[in-house]
CSV table of C-alpha atoms and ligand atoms in Angstrom, one decimal:
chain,number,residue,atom,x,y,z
A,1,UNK,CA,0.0,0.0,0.0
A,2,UNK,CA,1.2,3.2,-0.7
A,3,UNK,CA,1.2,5.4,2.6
A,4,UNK,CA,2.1,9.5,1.6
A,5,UNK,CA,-1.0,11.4,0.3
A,6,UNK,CA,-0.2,14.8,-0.7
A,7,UNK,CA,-3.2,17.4,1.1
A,8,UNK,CA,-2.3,21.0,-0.1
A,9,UNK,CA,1.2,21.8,0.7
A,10,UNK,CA,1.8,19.0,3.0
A,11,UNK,CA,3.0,15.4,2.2
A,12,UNK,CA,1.2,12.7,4.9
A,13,UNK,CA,0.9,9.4,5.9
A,14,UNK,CA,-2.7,8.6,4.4
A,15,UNK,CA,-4.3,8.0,7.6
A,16,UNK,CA,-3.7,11.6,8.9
A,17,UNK,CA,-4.4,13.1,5.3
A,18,UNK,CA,-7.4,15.9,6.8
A,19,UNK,CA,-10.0,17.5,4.6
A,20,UNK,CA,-11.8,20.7,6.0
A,21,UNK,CA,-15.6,19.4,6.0
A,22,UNK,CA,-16.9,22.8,4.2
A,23,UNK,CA,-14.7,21.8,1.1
A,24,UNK,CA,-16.6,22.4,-1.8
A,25,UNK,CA,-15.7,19.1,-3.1
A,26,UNK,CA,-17.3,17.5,-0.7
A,27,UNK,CA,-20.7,19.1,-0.4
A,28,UNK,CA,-21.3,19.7,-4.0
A,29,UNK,CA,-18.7,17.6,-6.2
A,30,UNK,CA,-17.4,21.0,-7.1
A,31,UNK,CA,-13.9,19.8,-8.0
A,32,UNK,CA,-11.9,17.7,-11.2
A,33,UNK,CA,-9.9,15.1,-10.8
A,34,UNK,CA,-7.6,13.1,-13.1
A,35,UNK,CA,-5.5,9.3,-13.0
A,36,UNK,CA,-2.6,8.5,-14.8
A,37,UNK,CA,-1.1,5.7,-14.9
A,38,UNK,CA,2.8,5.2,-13.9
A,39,UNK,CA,5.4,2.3,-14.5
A,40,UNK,CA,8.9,2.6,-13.2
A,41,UNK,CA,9.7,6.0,-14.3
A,42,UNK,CA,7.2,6.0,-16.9
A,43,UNK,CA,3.7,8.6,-16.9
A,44,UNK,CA,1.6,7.1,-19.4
A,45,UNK,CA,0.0,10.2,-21.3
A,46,UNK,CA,1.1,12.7,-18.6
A,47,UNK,CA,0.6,15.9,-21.1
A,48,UNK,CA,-2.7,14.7,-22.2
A,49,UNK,CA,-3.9,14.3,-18.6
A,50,UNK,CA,-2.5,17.4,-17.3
A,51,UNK,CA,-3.9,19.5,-20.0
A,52,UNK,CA,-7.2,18.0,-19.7
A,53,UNK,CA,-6.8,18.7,-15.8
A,54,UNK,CA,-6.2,21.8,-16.8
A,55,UNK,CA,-9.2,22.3,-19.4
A,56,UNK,CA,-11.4,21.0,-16.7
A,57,UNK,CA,-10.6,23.6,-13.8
A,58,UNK,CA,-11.3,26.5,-16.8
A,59,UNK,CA,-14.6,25.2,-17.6
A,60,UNK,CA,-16.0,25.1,-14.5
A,61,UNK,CA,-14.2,28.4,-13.3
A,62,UNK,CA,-11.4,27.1,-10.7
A,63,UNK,CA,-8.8,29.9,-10.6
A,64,UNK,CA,-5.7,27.2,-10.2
A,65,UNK,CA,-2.4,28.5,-8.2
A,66,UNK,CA,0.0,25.8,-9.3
A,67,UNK,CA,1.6,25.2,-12.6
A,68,UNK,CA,2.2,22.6,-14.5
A,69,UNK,CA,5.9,22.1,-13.7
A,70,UNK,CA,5.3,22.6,-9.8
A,71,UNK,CA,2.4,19.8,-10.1
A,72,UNK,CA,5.1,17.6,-12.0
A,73,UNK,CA,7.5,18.2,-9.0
A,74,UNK,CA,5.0,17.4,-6.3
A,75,UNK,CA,4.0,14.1,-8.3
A,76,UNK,CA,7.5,12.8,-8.6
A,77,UNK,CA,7.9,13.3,-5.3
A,78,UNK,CA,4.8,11.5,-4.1
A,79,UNK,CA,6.5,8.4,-6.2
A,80,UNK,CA,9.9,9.0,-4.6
A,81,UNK,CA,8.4,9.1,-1.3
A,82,UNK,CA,5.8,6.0,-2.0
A,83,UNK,CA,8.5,3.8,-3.3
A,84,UNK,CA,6.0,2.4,-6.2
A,85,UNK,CA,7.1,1.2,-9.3
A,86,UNK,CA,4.3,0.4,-10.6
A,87,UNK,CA,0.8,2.0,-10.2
A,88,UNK,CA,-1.6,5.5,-10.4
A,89,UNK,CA,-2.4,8.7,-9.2
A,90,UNK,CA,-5.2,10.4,-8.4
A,91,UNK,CA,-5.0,14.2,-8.9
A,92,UNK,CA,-8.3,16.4,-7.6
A,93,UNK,CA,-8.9,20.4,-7.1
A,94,UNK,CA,-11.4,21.6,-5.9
A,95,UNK,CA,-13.1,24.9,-5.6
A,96,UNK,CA,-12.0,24.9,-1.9
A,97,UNK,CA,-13.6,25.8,1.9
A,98,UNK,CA,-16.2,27.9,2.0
A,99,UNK,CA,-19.2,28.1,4.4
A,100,UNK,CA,-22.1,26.1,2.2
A,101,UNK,CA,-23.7,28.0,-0.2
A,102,UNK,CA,-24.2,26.6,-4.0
A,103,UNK,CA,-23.4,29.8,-5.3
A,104,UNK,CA,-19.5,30.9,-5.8
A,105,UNK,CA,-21.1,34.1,-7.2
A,106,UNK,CA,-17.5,36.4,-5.7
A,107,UNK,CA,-16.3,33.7,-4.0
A,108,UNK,CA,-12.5,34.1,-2.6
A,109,UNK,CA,-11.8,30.3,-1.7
A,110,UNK,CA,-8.4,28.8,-3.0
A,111,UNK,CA,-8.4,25.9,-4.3
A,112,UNK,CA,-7.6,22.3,-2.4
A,113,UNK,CA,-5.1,20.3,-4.3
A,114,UNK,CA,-5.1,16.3,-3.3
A,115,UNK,CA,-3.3,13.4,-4.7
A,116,UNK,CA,-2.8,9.7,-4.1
A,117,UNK,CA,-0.7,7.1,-5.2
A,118,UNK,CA,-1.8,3.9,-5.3
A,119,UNK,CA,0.4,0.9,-5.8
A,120,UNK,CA,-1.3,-1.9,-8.2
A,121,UNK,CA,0.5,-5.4,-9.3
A,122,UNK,CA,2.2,-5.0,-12.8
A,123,UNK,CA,-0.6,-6.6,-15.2
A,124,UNK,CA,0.6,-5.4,-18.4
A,125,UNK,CA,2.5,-8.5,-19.6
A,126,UNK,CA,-0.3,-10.6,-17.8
A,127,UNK,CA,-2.5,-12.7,-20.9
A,128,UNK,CA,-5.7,-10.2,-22.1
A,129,UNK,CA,-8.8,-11.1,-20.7
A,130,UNK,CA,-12.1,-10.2,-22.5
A,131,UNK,CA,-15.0,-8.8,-19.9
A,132,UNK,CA,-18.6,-8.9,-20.1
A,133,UNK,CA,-20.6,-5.3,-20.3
A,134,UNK,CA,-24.1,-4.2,-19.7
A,135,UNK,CA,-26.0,-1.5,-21.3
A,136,UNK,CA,-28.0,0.9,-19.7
A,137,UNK,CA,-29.5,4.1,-19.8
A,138,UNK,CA,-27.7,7.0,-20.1
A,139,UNK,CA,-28.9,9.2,-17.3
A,140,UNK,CA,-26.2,12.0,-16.2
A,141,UNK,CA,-26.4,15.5,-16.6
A,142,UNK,CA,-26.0,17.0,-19.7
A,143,UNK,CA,-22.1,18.2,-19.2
A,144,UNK,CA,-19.9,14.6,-19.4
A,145,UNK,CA,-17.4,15.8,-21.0
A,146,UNK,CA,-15.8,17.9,-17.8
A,147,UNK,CA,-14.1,15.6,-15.5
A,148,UNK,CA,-15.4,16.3,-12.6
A,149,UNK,CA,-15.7,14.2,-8.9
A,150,UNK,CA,-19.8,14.2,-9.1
A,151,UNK,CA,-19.5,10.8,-10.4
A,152,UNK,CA,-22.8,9.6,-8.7
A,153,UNK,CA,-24.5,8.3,-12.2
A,154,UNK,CA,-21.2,6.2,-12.9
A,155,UNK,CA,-21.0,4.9,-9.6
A,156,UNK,CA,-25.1,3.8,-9.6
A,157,UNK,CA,-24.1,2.1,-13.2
A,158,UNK,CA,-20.8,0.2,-12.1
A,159,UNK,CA,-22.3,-1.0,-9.5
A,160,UNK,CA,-25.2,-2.5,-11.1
A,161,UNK,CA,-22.9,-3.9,-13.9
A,162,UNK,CA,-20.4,-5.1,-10.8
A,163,UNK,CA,-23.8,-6.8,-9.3
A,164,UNK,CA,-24.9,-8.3,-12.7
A,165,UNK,CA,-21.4,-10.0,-12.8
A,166,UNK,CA,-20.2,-7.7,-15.8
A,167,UNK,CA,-17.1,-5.5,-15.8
A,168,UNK,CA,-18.4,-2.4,-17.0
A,169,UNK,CA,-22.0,-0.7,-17.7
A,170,UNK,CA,-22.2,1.1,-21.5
A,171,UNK,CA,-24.4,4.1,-21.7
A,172,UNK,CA,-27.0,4.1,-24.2
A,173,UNK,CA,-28.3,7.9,-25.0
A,174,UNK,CA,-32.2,8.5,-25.4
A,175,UNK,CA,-32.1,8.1,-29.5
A,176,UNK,CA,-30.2,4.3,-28.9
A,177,UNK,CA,-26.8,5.3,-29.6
A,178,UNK,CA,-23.7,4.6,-27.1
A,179,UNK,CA,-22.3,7.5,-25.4
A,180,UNK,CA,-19.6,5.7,-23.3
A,181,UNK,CA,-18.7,3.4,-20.4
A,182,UNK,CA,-18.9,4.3,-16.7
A,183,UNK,CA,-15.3,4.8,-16.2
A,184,UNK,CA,-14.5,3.9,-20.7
A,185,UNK,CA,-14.8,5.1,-24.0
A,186,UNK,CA,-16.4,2.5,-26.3
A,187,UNK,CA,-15.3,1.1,-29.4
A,188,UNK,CA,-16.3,-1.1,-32.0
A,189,UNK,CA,-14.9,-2.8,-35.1
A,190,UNK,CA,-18.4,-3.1,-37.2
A,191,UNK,CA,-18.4,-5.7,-40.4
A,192,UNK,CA,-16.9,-3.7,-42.8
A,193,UNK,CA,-14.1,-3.9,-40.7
A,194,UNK,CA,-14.1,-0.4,-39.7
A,195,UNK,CA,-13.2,0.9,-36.0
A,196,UNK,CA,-15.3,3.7,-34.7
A,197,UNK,CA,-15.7,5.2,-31.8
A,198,UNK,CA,-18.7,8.2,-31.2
A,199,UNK,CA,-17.1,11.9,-32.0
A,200,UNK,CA,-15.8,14.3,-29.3
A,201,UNK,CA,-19.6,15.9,-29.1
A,202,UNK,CA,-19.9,17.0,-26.1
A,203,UNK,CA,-21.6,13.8,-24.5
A,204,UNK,CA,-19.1,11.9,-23.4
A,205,UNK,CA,-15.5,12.5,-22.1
A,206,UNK,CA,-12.3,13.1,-24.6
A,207,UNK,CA,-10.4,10.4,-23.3
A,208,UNK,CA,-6.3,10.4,-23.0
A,209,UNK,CA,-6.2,6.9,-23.8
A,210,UNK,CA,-8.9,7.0,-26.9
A,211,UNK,CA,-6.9,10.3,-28.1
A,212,UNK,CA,-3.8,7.9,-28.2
A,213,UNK,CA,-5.7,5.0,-29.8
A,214,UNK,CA,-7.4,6.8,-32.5
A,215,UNK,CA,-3.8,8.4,-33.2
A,216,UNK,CA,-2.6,5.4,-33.6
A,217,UNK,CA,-5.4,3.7,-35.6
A,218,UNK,CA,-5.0,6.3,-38.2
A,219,UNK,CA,-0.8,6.2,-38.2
A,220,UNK,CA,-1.1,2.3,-39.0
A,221,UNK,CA,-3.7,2.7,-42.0
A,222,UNK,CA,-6.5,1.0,-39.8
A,223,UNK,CA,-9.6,2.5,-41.1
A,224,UNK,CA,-10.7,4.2,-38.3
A,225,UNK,CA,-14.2,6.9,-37.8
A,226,UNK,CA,-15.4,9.2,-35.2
A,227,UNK,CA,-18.7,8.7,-35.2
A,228,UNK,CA,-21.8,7.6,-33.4
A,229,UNK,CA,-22.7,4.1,-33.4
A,230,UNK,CA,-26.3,2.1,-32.4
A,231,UNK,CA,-26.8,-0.2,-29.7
A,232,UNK,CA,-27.8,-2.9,-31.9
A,233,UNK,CA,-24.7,-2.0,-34.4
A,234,UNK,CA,-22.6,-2.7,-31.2
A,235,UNK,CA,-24.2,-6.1,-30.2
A,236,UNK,CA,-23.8,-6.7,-33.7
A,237,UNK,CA,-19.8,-6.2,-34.4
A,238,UNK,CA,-16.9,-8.1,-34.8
A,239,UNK,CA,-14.9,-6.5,-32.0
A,240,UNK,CA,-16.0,-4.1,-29.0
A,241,UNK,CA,-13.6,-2.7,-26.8
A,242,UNK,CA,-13.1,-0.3,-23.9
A,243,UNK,CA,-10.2,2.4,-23.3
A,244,UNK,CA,-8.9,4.1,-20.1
A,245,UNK,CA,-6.0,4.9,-18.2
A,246,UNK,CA,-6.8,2.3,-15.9
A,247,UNK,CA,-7.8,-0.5,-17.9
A,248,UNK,CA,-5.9,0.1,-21.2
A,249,UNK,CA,-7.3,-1.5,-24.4
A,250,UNK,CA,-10.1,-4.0,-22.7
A,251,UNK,CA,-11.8,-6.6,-25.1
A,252,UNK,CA,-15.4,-6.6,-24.4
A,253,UNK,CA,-16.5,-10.1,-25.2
A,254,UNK,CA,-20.6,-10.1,-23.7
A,255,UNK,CA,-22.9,-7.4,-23.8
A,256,UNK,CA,-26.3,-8.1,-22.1
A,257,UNK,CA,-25.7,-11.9,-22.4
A,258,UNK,CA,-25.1,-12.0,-26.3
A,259,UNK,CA,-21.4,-12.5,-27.3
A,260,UNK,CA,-19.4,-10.3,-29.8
A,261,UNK,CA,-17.0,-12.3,-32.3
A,262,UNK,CA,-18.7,-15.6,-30.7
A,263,UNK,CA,-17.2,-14.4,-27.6
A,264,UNK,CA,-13.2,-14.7,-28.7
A,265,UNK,CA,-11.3,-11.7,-28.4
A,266,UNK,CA,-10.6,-10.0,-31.6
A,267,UNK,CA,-7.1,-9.7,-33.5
A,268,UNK,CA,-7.5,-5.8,-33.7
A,269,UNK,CA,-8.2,-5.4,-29.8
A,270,UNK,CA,-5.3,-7.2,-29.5
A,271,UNK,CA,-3.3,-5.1,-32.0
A,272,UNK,CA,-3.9,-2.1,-30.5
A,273,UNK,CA,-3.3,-2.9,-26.6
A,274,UNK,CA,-0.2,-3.8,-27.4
A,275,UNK,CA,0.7,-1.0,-30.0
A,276,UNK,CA,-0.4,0.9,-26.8
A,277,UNK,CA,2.2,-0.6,-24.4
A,278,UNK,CA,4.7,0.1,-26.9
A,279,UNK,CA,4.1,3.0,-26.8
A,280,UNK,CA,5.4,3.4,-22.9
A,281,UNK,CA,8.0,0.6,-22.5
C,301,LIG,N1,-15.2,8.2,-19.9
C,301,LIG,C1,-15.4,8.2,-18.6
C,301,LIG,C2,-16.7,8.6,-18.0
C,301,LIG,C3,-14.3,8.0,-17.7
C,301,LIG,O1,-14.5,8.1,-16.3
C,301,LIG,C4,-13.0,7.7,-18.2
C,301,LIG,C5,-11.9,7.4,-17.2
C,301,LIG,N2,-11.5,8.5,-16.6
C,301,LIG,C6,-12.9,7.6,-19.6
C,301,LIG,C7,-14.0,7.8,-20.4
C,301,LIG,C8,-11.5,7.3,-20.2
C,301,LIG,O2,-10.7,8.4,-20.1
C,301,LIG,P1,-9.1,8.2,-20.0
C,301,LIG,O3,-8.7,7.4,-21.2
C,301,LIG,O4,-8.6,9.6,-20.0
C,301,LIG,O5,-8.8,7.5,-18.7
């Protein structure tokens, strides 16, 4: 277990890590978070996250005092300190302490920077697994593509997936098309061999790890869309698979009990994971 937290300014053991209980975080999800994923020496996608950390504090207003560079210095650290070679952190800000009020309307607060490390085994070399998926309505609010910590929706769906003994729940918006995953962008490889995954529009989030994989679909000639895609075209495709900084390139071999490819993981999943990997190592 990794032990040092890092609570705005200070580095502490985990268990003494304090929050003031009038954070705005914590009444109102008013914060943004991001993970990135690290392997002995190695941030996977570190730009792409911190920009998009970045992005997320100036759309919902956060006046951040910290630059990028310091936050790079106070992440190494936390890895130094930890002694973990191979695992994530979690980065949030939020909008800070103020007495509760759901207004910030002049609001003076300074911003609460928290991070954790936490130290997972090394899978990466580990043999791919295909998971199952369930697909269910997509009911969050209308703004998914900020990355923020009010995460209730996602949490109601992964645990319902969790319960139903599937890996990940897949939104499906109101005219039957898939948004994206709980935690996951969504792809597919549909029977004309093409690999699409639904455009940056708004409704779901601009992935690091999907930037990556689209990049390098279209560098290695695959022919690859950014478009909107159907429930039923899902259910009915070669390949489906997930992307995040957590789980990587995921084969999804199930959805809602009907198997994709006859339930064997497909050759392009597989291509891509690993083109992914090489990317890093
Ligand atoms: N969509 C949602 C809703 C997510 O929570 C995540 C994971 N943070 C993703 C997509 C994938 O994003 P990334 O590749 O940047 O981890």
């Amino acid at each position: 277990m990794a032990n040092i937290s890092y609570v705005n300014g200070l580095y502490c053991n985990i268990q003494e890590a304090k929050i003031n209980i009038n954070d705005r975080g914590y009444h109102f999800g008013d914060a943004v978070y991001e993970v990135i994923l690290y392997n002995n020496g190695v941030f996977y996608d570190y730009d792409g996250h911190i920009k998009r950390l970045f992005n997320s504090l100036k759309l919902i207003n956060i006046k951040f005092h910290l630059s990028d560079q310091q936050l790079k210095i106070i992440i190494k650290n936390l890895f130094r300190l930890n002694r973990v070679n191979f695992g994530s952190i979690y980065i949030q800000v939020s909008r800070g302490v103020a007495d509760r009020n759901h207004s910030y309307f002049g609001l003076k607060s300074k911003p609460i920077l928290t991070m954790i490390v936490s130290k997972k085994k090394n899978n990466i070399s580990d043999e791919i697994k295909g998971v199952k998926a369930i697909t269910m309505v997509d009911n969050r609010w209308s703004r998914p593509d900020i990355k923020t910590t009010q995460l209730l929706p996602n949490v109601l769906a992964k645990t319902y997936a969790n319960k139903k003994n599937a890996y990940e729940g897949i939104f499906i918006d109101h005219e039957g098309y898939v948004t994206e995953g709980s935690s996951s962008n969504i792809w597919i490889i549909n029977k004309n061999n093409e690999i699409l995954t639904r455009e940056i529009d708004g409704k779901i989030l601009s992935g690091i790890t999907r930037n990556t994989i689209s990049q390098f679909a279209k560098n290695n000639n695959f022919k690859m869309l950014e478009k909107k895609f159907t429930k039923d075209e899902m259910l009915n495709s070669r390949e489906v698979f997930l992307t995040s900084a957590s789980s990587f390139v995921t084969p999804i071999i199930e959805i809602d009990n009907i198997k994709i490819g006859n339930g064997i993981i497909g050759k392009t999943s597989i291509e891509l994971r690993n083109l992914y990997f090489k990317k890093f190592n």
